[in-house]
PDB file of C-alpha atoms in Angstrom:
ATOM      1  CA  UNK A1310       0.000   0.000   0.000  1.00  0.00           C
ATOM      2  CA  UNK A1311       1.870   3.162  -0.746  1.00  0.00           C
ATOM      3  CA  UNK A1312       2.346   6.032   1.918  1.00  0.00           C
ATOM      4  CA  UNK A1313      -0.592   8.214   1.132  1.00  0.00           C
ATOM      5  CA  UNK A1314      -3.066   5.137   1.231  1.00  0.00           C
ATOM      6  CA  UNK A1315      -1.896   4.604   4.415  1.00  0.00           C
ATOM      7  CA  UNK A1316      -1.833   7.789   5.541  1.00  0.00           C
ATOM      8  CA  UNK A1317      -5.808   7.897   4.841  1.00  0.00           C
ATOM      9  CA  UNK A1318      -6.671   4.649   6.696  1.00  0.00           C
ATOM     10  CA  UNK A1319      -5.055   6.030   9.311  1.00  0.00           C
ATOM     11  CA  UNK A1320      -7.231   9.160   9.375  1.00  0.00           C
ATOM     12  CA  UNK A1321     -10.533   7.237   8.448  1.00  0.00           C
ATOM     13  CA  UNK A1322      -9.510   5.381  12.305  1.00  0.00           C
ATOM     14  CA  UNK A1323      -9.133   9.110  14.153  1.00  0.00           C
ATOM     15  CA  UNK A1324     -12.260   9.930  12.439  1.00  0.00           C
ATOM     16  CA  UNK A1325     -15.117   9.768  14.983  1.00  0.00           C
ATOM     17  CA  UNK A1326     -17.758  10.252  12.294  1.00  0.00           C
ATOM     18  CA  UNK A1327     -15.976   7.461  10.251  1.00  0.00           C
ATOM     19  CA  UNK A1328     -18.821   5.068   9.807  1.00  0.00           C
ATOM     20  CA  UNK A1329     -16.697   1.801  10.548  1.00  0.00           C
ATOM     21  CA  UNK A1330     -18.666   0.109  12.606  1.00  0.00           C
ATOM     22  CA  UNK A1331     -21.470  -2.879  11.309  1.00  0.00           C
ATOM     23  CA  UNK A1332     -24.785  -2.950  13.193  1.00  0.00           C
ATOM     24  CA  UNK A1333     -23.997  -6.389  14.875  1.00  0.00           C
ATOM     25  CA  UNK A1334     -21.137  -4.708  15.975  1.00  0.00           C
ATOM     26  CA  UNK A1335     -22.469  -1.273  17.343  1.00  0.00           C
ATOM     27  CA  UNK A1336     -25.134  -3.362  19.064  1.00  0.00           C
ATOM     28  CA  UNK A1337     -22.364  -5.483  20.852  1.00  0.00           C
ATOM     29  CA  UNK A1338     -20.154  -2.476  21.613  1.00  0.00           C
ATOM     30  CA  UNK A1339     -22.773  -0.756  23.312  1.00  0.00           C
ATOM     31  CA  UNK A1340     -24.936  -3.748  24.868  1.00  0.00           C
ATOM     32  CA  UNK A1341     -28.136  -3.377  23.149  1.00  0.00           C
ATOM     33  CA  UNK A1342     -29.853  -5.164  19.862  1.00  0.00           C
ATOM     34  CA  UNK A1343     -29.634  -4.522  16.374  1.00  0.00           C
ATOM     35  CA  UNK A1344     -33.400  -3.574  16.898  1.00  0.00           C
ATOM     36  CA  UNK A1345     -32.713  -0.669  19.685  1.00  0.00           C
ATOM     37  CA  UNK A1346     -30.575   0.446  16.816  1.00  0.00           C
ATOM     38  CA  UNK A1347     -33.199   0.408  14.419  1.00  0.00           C
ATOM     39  CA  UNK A1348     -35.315   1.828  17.045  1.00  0.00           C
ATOM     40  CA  UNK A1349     -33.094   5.177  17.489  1.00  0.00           C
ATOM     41  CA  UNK A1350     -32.312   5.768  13.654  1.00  0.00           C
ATOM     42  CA  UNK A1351     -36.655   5.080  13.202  1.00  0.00           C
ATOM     43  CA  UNK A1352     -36.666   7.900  15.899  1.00  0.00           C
ATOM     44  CA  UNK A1353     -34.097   9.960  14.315  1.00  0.00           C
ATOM     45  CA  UNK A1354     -31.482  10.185  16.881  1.00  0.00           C
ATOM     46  CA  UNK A1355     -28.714   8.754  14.661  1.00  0.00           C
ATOM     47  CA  UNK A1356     -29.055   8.096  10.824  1.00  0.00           C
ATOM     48  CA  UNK A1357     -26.429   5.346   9.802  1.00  0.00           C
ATOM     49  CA  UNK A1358     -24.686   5.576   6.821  1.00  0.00           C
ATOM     50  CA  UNK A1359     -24.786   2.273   4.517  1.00  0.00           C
ATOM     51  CA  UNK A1360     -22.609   0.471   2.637  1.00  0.00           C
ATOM     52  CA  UNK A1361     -22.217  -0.142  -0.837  1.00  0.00           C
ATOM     53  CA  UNK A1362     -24.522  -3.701  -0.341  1.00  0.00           C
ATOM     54  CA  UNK A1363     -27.263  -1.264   1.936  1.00  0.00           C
ATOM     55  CA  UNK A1364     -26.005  -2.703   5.061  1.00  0.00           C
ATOM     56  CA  UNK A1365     -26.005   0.060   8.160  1.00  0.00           C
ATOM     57  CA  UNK A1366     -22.717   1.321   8.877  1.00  0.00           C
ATOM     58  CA  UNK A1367     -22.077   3.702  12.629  1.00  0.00           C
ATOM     59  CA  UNK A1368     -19.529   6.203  13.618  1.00  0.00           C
ATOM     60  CA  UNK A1369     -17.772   5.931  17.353  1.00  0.00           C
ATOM     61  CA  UNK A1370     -19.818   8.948  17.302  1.00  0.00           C
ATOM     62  CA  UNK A1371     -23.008   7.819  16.908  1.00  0.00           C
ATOM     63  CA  UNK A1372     -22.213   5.029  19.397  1.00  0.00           C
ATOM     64  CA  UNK A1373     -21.701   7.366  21.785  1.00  0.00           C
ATOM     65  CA  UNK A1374     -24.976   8.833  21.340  1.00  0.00           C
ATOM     66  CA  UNK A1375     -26.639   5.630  21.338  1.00  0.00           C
ATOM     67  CA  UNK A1376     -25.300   4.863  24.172  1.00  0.00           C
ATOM     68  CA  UNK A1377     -26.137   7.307  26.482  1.00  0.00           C
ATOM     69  CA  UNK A1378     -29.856   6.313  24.992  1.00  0.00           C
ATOM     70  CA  UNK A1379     -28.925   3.248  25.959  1.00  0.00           C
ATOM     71  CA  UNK A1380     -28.616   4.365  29.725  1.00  0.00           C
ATOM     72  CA  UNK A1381     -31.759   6.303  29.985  1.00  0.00           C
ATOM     73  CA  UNK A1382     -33.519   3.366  28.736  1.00  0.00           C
ATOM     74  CA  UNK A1383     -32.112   1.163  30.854  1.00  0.00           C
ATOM     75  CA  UNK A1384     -32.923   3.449  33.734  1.00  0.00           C
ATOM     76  CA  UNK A1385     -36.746   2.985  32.485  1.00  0.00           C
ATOM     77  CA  UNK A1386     -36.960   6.408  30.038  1.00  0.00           C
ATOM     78  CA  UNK A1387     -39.043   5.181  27.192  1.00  0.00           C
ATOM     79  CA  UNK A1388     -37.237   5.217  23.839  1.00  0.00           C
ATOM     80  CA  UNK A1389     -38.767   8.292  22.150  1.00  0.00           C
ATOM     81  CA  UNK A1390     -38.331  10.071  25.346  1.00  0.00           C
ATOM     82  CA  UNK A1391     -34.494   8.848  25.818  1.00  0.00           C
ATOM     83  CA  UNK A1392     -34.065  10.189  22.112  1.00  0.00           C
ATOM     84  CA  UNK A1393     -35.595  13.803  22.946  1.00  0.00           C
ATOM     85  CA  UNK A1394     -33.431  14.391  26.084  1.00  0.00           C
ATOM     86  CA  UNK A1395     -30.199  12.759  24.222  1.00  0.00           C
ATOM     87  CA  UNK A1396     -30.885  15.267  21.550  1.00  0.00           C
ATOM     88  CA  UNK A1397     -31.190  18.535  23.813  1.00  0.00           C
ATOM     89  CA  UNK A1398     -27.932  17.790  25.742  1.00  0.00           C
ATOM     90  CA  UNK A1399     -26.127  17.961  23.019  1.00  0.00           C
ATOM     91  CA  UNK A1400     -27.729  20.610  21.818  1.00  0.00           C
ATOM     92  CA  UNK A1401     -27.113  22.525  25.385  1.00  0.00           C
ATOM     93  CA  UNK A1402     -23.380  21.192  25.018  1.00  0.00           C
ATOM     94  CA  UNK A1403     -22.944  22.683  22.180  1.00  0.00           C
ATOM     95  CA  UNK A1404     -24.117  26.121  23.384  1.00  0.00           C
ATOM     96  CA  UNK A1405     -22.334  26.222  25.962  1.00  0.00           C
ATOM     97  CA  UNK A1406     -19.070  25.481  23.913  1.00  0.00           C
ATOM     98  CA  UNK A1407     -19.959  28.760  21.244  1.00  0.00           C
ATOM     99  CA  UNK A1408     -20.978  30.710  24.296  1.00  0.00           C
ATOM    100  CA  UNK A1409     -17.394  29.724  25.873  1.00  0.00           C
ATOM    101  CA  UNK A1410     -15.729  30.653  22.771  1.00  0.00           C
ATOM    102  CA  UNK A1411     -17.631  33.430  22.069  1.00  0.00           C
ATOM    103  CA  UNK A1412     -16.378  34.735  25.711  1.00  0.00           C
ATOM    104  CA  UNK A1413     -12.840  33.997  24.798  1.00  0.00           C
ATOM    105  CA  UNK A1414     -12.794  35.876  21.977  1.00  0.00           C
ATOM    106  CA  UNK A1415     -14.410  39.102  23.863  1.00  0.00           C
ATOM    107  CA  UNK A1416     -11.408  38.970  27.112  1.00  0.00           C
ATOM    108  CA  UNK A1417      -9.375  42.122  27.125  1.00  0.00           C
ATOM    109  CA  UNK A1418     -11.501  43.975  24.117  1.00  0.00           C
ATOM    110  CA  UNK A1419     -13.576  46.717  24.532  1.00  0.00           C
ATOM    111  CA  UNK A1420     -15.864  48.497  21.857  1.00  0.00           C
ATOM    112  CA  UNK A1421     -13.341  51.536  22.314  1.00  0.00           C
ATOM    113  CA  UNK A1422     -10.170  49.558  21.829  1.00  0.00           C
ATOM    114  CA  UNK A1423      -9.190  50.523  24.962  1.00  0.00           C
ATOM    115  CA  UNK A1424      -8.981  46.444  26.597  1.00  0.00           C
ATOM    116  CA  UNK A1425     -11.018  45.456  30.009  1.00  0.00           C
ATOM    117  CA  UNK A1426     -14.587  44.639  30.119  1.00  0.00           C
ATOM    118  CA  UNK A1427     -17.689  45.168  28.369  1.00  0.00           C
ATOM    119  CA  UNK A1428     -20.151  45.028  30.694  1.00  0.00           C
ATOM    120  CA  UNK A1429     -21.958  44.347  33.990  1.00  0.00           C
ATOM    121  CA  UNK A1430     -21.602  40.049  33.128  1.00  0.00           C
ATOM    122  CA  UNK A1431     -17.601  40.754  31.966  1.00  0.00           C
ATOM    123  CA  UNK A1432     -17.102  42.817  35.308  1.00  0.00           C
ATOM    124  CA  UNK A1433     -18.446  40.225  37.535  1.00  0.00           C
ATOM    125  CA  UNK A1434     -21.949  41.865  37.797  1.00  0.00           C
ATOM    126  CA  UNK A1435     -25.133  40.240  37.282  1.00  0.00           C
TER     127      UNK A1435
END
């Protein structure tokens, strides 16, 4: 296989949205069936990819997600319900992560150039 072939296998395996992972597999990684799987994607929590044959294909991603489904299910959270509240965390987490970097971006800039804070929130005020 020459270098750059390599190389890209070798990304593919970093890749966390990589879908390299078979449905018998997923299932077994994370504990469940091939039919809880089926269950999320019919819910539209995670959307495999397929393979060339049709044949579902998952991300470590996805499994991650599925997953923490998994756990609400297990801890009696019906499906649908498991899918909604897997859905807003990471929507909150990923608010929270622009709203962090948004924040980093504002330290030590003012609207006048002149550095320090903004405002009340940037001063310590609420």
């Amino acid at each position: 296989m020459p270098p750059e072939a390599t190389q890209h296998v070798v990304d593919r395996l970093d890749d966390d949205d990589y879908p390299a992972y078979t449905m018998g597999r997923a299932a077994e990684m994370i504990g469940a069936t091939p039919a809880f799987l089926r269950a999320l994607g019919d819910a539209r929590l995670i959307t495999p990819l397929r393979s060339e044959g049709g044949h579902r294909r998952y991300s470590r991603y996805q499994l991650r997600v599925a997953a923490r489904a998994r756990e609400l299910v297990d801890s009696g959270t019906p499906v649908e319900a498991a899918c909604r509240i897997v859905i807003l965390e990471d929507q909150l987490e990923e608010a929270l992560r622009l709203n962090e970097e948004l924040r980093s971006g504002r330290n030590g800039r003012r609207s006048d150039g002149s550095g320090g804070p903004q405002g009340p929130e940037e001063a310590g005020h609420s």
